[in-house]
Structure formats: structure tokens, C-alpha cells
Amino acid sequence: MAKNFTALALATFLSLPLIGCITTPQPQMATTETFRVDSDTYQSQGKSERIKTIVLHYTVSDNARSIKTLTTGQVSAHYLILDQGDDKIYNLVPESERAWHAGNSYFAGRTILNDTSIGIEIVNAGIAQQYRGALKSGELDYHPYEHFVTFDDLQIKKVAQLVQDITRRYGISPKNIVGHSDIAPSRKIDPGAKFPWQQLYEQYDIGAWYDEADKKYFIRQIAMTTPTIAQIKQAFREYGYQINTTNAWDKPSRDVIYAFQLHFRPLNPTGQMDVETYAILKALNKKYAGRDNFY
Ligand SMILES: [Zn+2]
């Protein structure tokens, strides 16, 4: 008892000058025109990481042209994954700086995603050469799965390692690992229907994916009701997509459907709303309910 009391008294005595020093600093008169930044005395609790999102892209060109474009032009990315059998992932822009990869963009309440994202470019041709004219000729509204070029397995392994590392370091939420098309649906279709989102989720726990049982449940439920366009668009907004408020599936709205399908129903991306697409969207909203805070 006596020993404890002594120890306590000693601790109190020892801590007194320290407390006095830290909590009540005496203002000192400035004696110079160069002021000192004090990072130690006061610390805020309210803070979070600046990086919130990872955006995946394909480059639509080969290794040499991708390197040239991303290192000498006005577009850039934090990381570049070439299509060659080496063990490298190239870091082109420090993570603490902005890379210019996202352009005019929106996701989950945030705009100008260059400010808050890490961009990863993967060398891939995108749409195979022989299909590139299909939209221009008016033959098709949107490219089907078969038009996209497959990614190399080694590239996907590199993407997996890199995304896992970035996600861990910044605490990025699954929904915020997105494709360029998710954040700019009327301008972009990369990383396309052959980017293996489901494989990354299942093998590496990367990104968001729906539960099959939920999808089946919602397919049955939707069949018994008739959701309005407004309700479906609201579900897109709930997930994070930007979509207009017209009461029609106009081109900008269909672009969002297509972007969603590229990501979550890649074998059959049509740009048309259907029961399965809406069921997947509902299943995702159920699983990933609640948004990140926007502080
Ligand atoms: Zn892109």
C-alpha cells in the first residue's frame, strides 16, 4: 500500500513539469521574421487519408507507345503495367502527387477524382482492331464482350499485388476500387469487359462483388414488381454512379448501364436495362449499404 502510494506520488511529481510544458506553452515574442512551424504541440483528431479511390485503366496501345504517352504527354498515371514477362511494376508519378488519368469524373459523391485517387494503367489494346469501326458505322451501340482483348495473366497478378498493397496502406473501401468507365461512363469504357473483376474479388479479395444468392433473391422479387425508371436510377446513385433524372433510358443513362455491366455482368454488356442487371445492382447495394463519409 505504502509502496503504491509512493510510486503514485513520484509519478505525479515527475509528470507535473511535463504537463505544464505541453499543455500551457508560454507565448514567445517573435524575434525574427522567419517563423517556425510547430507540428508537435497540438494535434487534430479529425483527419483521414487523401487517397480514397483506385482507378483501373487500359492504355489502348502497345508497350512503347504507352510509355511515351504516359511519360511525355499531358496524361499520366501513378503506375504502369506493361505487357511483357518481367517482374516490374512501373511507378511514374509519386503517390503523394496528382496523376492526370481520370479527367472529368464522378463517383460516390466525389468529383475530379485525380485529386483523391491512384491511377493504374495496364497495357492492353482494348477493342480488337477489327471491331473498332463497329460503333462509328452505327452497326452497334455498344461493344459486346467478344470485342475486347484479353489481359495477360502476369499483368493481372501484378495488378492484384499492387491494388492489395495500395488498398491496405490507405484503407480503401471495396466499392472505391473502380474502372475508368465507372467514373466517366459517357466518355470511357476501360478497363473493359475482359478485366477480371470477379476473379480479383474471389482470388485476392479485391474490390466489390455481389453474392449469388442475393442476386437470385432479387431476380424473383423484381419479377413480382415493376420497378420504375426513377427507382432503378436511384439504385445506381445509391451505389455511387452519377446518372441523370430523366424518366427515360436516354443515351447518357444507357452509358451508365453499360459501364455497370462492363464491371458486374461483363459477359453480356448491352447498355439495356434488364432484370438480371437490376438484381445485381440491388444485391450490391444490400451488401455494401452505407456510404463512406465525405469528411
Ligand atoms: Zn482510362
Coordinates of C-alpha atoms and ligand atoms in Angstrom, one line a residue:
M1 CA 0.0 0.0 0.0
A2 CA 2.7 2.4 1.1
K3 CA 4.8 1.4 -1.8
N4 CA 2.0 2.1 -4.3
F5 CA 1.3 5.5 -2.7
T6 CA 5.0 6.4 -3.0
A7 CA 5.0 5.3 -6.6
L8 CA 1.9 7.4 -7.4
A9 CA 3.3 10.4 -5.6
L10 CA 6.6 10.1 -7.5
A11 CA 4.8 9.7 -10.8
T12 CA 2.6 12.7 -10.1
F13 CA 5.6 14.8 -9.2
L14 CA 7.6 13.7 -12.2
S15 CA 4.7 14.4 -14.6
L16 CA 3.9 17.9 -13.3
P17 CA 6.5 19.9 -15.2
L18 CA 5.9 17.8 -18.3
I19 CA 2.2 18.6 -18.3
G20 CA 2.9 22.2 -17.6
C21 CA 5.2 22.3 -20.5
I22 CA 3.0 20.6 -23.1
T23 CA -0.4 22.0 -22.2
T24 CA 0.4 25.6 -21.4
P25 CA 3.1 26.8 -23.7
Q26 CA 4.0 30.3 -22.9
P27 CA 3.7 32.6 -26.0
Q28 CA 7.1 33.8 -27.0
M29 CA 7.7 37.1 -28.7
A30 CA 8.7 36.8 -32.2
T31 CA 12.3 38.0 -32.6
T32 CA 12.7 37.2 -36.3
E33 CA 10.7 37.5 -39.5
T34 CA 11.2 33.7 -40.2
F35 CA 8.6 31.8 -38.2
R36 CA 8.8 28.2 -37.1
V37 CA 6.1 25.6 -37.8
D38 CA 5.3 23.7 -34.6
S39 CA 4.0 20.2 -35.5
D40 CA 4.3 18.8 -32.0
T41 CA 2.3 20.9 -29.6
Y42 CA -1.2 20.4 -30.9
Q43 CA -2.6 17.5 -32.9
S44 CA -6.1 17.2 -34.6
Q45 CA -8.2 14.1 -34.3
G46 CA -10.4 14.8 -37.3
K47 CA -8.4 13.6 -40.3
S48 CA -8.3 10.9 -43.0
E49 CA -6.3 9.8 -45.9
R50 CA -6.4 11.9 -49.1
I51 CA -6.4 8.8 -51.3
K52 CA -9.9 7.3 -51.4
T53 CA -10.1 5.5 -54.7
I54 CA -8.1 3.3 -57.1
V55 CA -8.9 3.7 -60.8
L56 CA -8.0 1.0 -63.3
H57 CA -7.4 1.7 -67.0
Y58 CA -6.2 0.1 -70.2
T59 CA -3.9 2.1 -72.5
V60 CA -5.3 1.2 -76.0
S61 CA -1.7 0.9 -77.2
D62 CA 1.5 -1.2 -77.0
N63 CA 4.3 -1.0 -74.5
A64 CA 6.4 1.5 -76.4
R65 CA 3.6 3.9 -77.2
S66 CA 2.1 3.6 -73.7
I67 CA 5.4 4.6 -72.1
K68 CA 5.8 7.5 -74.5
T69 CA 2.3 8.8 -74.0
L70 CA 2.4 8.5 -70.2
T71 CA 5.8 10.0 -69.7
T72 CA 5.9 12.8 -72.2
G73 CA 2.3 13.9 -72.7
Q74 CA -0.4 15.6 -70.7
V75 CA -1.8 12.3 -69.5
S76 CA -0.2 10.2 -66.8
A77 CA -0.8 7.6 -64.2
H78 CA 0.8 6.6 -60.9
Y79 CA 1.5 3.1 -62.1
L80 CA 2.1 1.4 -65.4
I81 CA 1.8 -2.4 -66.0
L82 CA 3.4 -3.4 -69.3
D83 CA 2.5 -6.4 -71.4
Q84 CA 5.8 -8.2 -71.0
G85 CA 7.2 -11.1 -69.0
D86 CA 9.3 -9.2 -66.4
D87 CA 8.9 -8.7 -62.7
K88 CA 8.3 -5.0 -62.8
I89 CA 5.5 -2.6 -61.9
Y90 CA 6.5 0.9 -63.1
N91 CA 5.8 3.9 -60.8
L92 CA 5.6 7.0 -62.9
V93 CA 4.1 9.6 -60.5
P94 CA 4.7 9.6 -56.7
E95 CA 1.6 8.7 -54.8
S96 CA 1.8 12.0 -53.0
E97 CA 1.3 13.9 -56.3
R98 CA -1.7 14.0 -58.7
A99 CA -1.5 12.0 -61.9
W100 CA -3.7 13.1 -64.8
H101 CA -5.6 9.9 -65.5
A102 CA -9.3 10.4 -64.5
G103 CA -10.4 13.6 -66.3
N104 CA -13.9 14.8 -65.7
S105 CA -15.2 12.2 -63.3
Y106 CA -17.6 11.3 -60.5
F107 CA -18.1 8.5 -58.0
A108 CA -19.8 8.2 -54.7
G109 CA -20.1 11.9 -54.0
R110 CA -16.7 12.9 -55.2
T111 CA -15.8 14.7 -58.4
I112 CA -12.4 15.4 -60.0
L113 CA -11.1 12.0 -58.9
N114 CA -7.5 12.9 -59.9
D115 CA -7.4 14.7 -56.5
T116 CA -8.2 11.6 -54.4
S117 CA -7.2 8.6 -56.4
I118 CA -4.3 6.4 -57.5
G119 CA -4.4 5.6 -61.3
I120 CA -3.1 2.3 -62.7
E121 CA -2.7 1.9 -66.5
I122 CA -2.5 -1.5 -67.9
V123 CA -1.1 -2.1 -71.4
N124 CA -3.9 -3.6 -73.4
A125 CA -5.4 -2.8 -76.9
G126 CA -8.9 -2.5 -75.6
I127 CA -11.2 -3.2 -78.5
A128 CA -9.6 -5.6 -81.1
Q129 CA -8.6 -3.9 -84.3
Q130 CA -11.3 -5.5 -86.5
Y131 CA -14.2 -4.2 -84.3
R132 CA -13.1 -0.6 -83.9
G133 CA -15.3 0.7 -86.6
A134 CA -18.5 -1.1 -85.3
L135 CA -19.8 1.8 -83.3
K136 CA -18.9 4.6 -85.8
S137 CA -20.8 2.8 -88.6
G138 CA -23.9 2.7 -86.4
E139 CA -23.9 -1.1 -86.6
L140 CA -23.8 -1.3 -82.8
D141 CA -24.5 0.9 -79.8
Y142 CA -22.0 -0.8 -77.5
H143 CA -19.2 -3.3 -77.9
P144 CA -20.0 -6.9 -76.7
Y145 CA -17.7 -9.0 -74.6
E146 CA -16.0 -10.7 -77.6
H147 CA -14.7 -7.3 -79.0
F148 CA -12.4 -6.8 -76.0
V149 CA -8.8 -8.0 -75.9
T150 CA -7.9 -10.4 -73.1
F151 CA -5.4 -9.4 -70.4
D152 CA -2.2 -11.4 -69.8
D153 CA -2.2 -13.5 -66.6
L154 CA 1.0 -12.0 -65.4
Q155 CA -0.5 -8.5 -65.8
I156 CA -3.4 -9.4 -63.6
K157 CA -1.1 -10.9 -61.0
K158 CA 0.8 -7.6 -60.9
V159 CA -2.4 -5.6 -60.7
A160 CA -3.5 -7.8 -57.8
Q161 CA -0.3 -7.3 -55.8
L162 CA -0.3 -3.6 -56.4
V163 CA -4.0 -3.0 -55.6
Q164 CA -3.8 -5.1 -52.5
D165 CA -0.8 -3.0 -51.3
I166 CA -2.4 0.4 -52.0
T167 CA -5.7 -0.7 -50.5
R168 CA -4.1 -1.8 -47.3
R169 CA -2.0 1.4 -47.0
Y170 CA -4.9 3.8 -47.5
G171 CA -7.7 1.7 -46.1
I172 CA -9.6 2.0 -49.4
S173 CA -13.2 0.5 -49.3
P174 CA -14.1 -2.2 -51.8
K175 CA -16.6 -0.1 -53.8
N176 CA -13.9 2.5 -54.4
I177 CA -11.8 0.2 -56.5
V178 CA -13.3 1.2 -59.8
G179 CA -12.8 1.3 -63.6
H180 CA -12.4 4.5 -65.6
S181 CA -15.8 3.6 -67.1
D182 CA -17.4 3.6 -63.7
I183 CA -16.4 7.2 -63.1
A184 CA -16.8 8.6 -66.6
P185 CA -19.4 6.4 -68.3
S186 CA -20.2 8.6 -71.3
R187 CA -16.5 9.1 -72.2
K188 CA -14.7 5.8 -71.3
I189 CA -15.1 2.1 -71.5
D190 CA -11.8 1.0 -70.0
P191 CA -10.7 -1.4 -68.5
G192 CA -13.4 -3.1 -70.4
A193 CA -15.4 -6.3 -70.3
K194 CA -12.4 -8.6 -70.1
F195 CA -10.9 -7.0 -67.0
P196 CA -11.4 -9.9 -64.4
W197 CA -13.2 -8.1 -61.6
Q198 CA -14.8 -11.3 -60.3
Q199 CA -11.5 -13.2 -60.3
L200 CA -9.8 -10.4 -58.4
Y201 CA -12.5 -10.4 -55.8
E202 CA -12.6 -14.2 -55.4
Q203 CA -8.8 -14.9 -55.5
Y204 CA -7.4 -11.8 -53.9
D205 CA -10.3 -10.1 -52.0
I206 CA -10.0 -7.0 -54.2
G207 CA -12.9 -4.7 -54.9
A208 CA -16.7 -5.3 -54.6
W209 CA -18.7 -8.3 -55.9
Y210 CA -22.3 -9.4 -55.2
D211 CA -23.4 -12.6 -53.6
E212 CA -25.1 -15.0 -56.0
A213 CA -27.9 -15.9 -53.5
D214 CA -28.8 -12.2 -53.2
K215 CA -28.9 -11.9 -57.0
K216 CA -31.3 -14.8 -57.2
Y217 CA -33.5 -13.4 -54.5
F218 CA -33.7 -10.1 -56.2
I219 CA -34.5 -11.6 -59.6
R220 CA -37.5 -13.3 -58.0
Q221 CA -38.5 -10.2 -56.2
I222 CA -38.2 -7.9 -59.3
A223 CA -40.3 -10.4 -61.3
M224 CA -43.2 -9.7 -58.9
T225 CA -43.0 -6.0 -59.1
T226 CA -42.4 -3.4 -61.8
P227 CA -39.7 -1.0 -60.8
T228 CA -39.9 2.4 -62.2
I229 CA -37.1 4.1 -64.1
A230 CA -36.8 6.5 -61.2
Q231 CA -36.3 3.7 -58.7
I232 CA -33.7 2.0 -60.8
K233 CA -31.8 5.2 -61.4
Q234 CA -31.9 5.9 -57.6
A235 CA -30.3 2.4 -57.1
F236 CA -27.5 3.4 -59.4
R237 CA -27.0 6.6 -57.4
E238 CA -27.0 4.6 -54.1
Y239 CA -24.1 2.5 -55.4
G240 CA -22.1 5.6 -56.4
Y241 CA -22.8 6.2 -60.1
Q242 CA -23.8 9.5 -61.5
I243 CA -27.0 9.3 -63.6
N244 CA -29.5 11.8 -64.8
T245 CA -33.1 12.3 -63.6
T246 CA -34.9 11.9 -66.9
N247 CA -37.7 9.4 -67.0
A248 CA -36.1 7.6 -69.9
W249 CA -33.3 5.4 -70.8
D250 CA -31.6 8.0 -73.0
K251 CA -28.0 7.6 -74.2
P252 CA -26.3 9.1 -71.1
S253 CA -28.4 6.8 -68.9
R254 CA -27.7 3.7 -71.1
D255 CA -24.0 4.6 -70.9
V256 CA -24.2 4.2 -67.1
I257 CA -26.0 0.8 -67.6
Y258 CA -23.2 -0.3 -69.9
A259 CA -20.5 0.8 -67.5
F260 CA -22.1 -1.1 -64.7
Q261 CA -22.5 -4.2 -66.9
L262 CA -18.8 -4.0 -68.0
H263 CA -17.9 -4.2 -64.4
F264 CA -20.5 -6.5 -62.9
R265 CA -22.0 -8.5 -65.8
P266 CA -19.2 -8.5 -68.3
L267 CA -20.3 -11.5 -70.4
N268 CA -23.4 -9.6 -71.6
P269 CA -22.9 -5.9 -71.6
T270 CA -25.7 -4.4 -73.7
G271 CA -26.5 -0.9 -72.4
Q272 CA -30.1 -2.1 -71.9
M273 CA -31.7 -2.4 -68.5
D274 CA -32.9 -5.9 -67.7
V275 CA -33.9 -7.9 -64.7
E276 CA -30.5 -9.5 -64.0
T277 CA -28.7 -6.2 -64.2
Y278 CA -31.1 -4.6 -61.7
A279 CA -30.9 -7.7 -59.5
I280 CA -27.1 -7.4 -59.4
L281 CA -27.3 -3.7 -58.6
K282 CA -29.8 -4.4 -55.7
A283 CA -27.5 -7.2 -54.4
L284 CA -24.5 -4.9 -54.4
N285 CA -26.5 -2.2 -52.6
K286 CA -27.6 -4.7 -50.0
K287 CA -24.0 -6.0 -49.4
Y288 CA -22.3 -2.6 -49.5
A289 CA -25.0 -0.5 -47.8
G290 CA -24.0 2.8 -46.4
R291 CA -21.5 5.2 -48.0
D292 CA -18.2 6.4 -46.8
N293 CA -18.4 9.6 -45.0
F294 CA -17.2 12.6 -47.1
Y295 CA -15.3 14.5 -44.5
Ligands
ZN1 ZN -8.7 5.3 -68.7

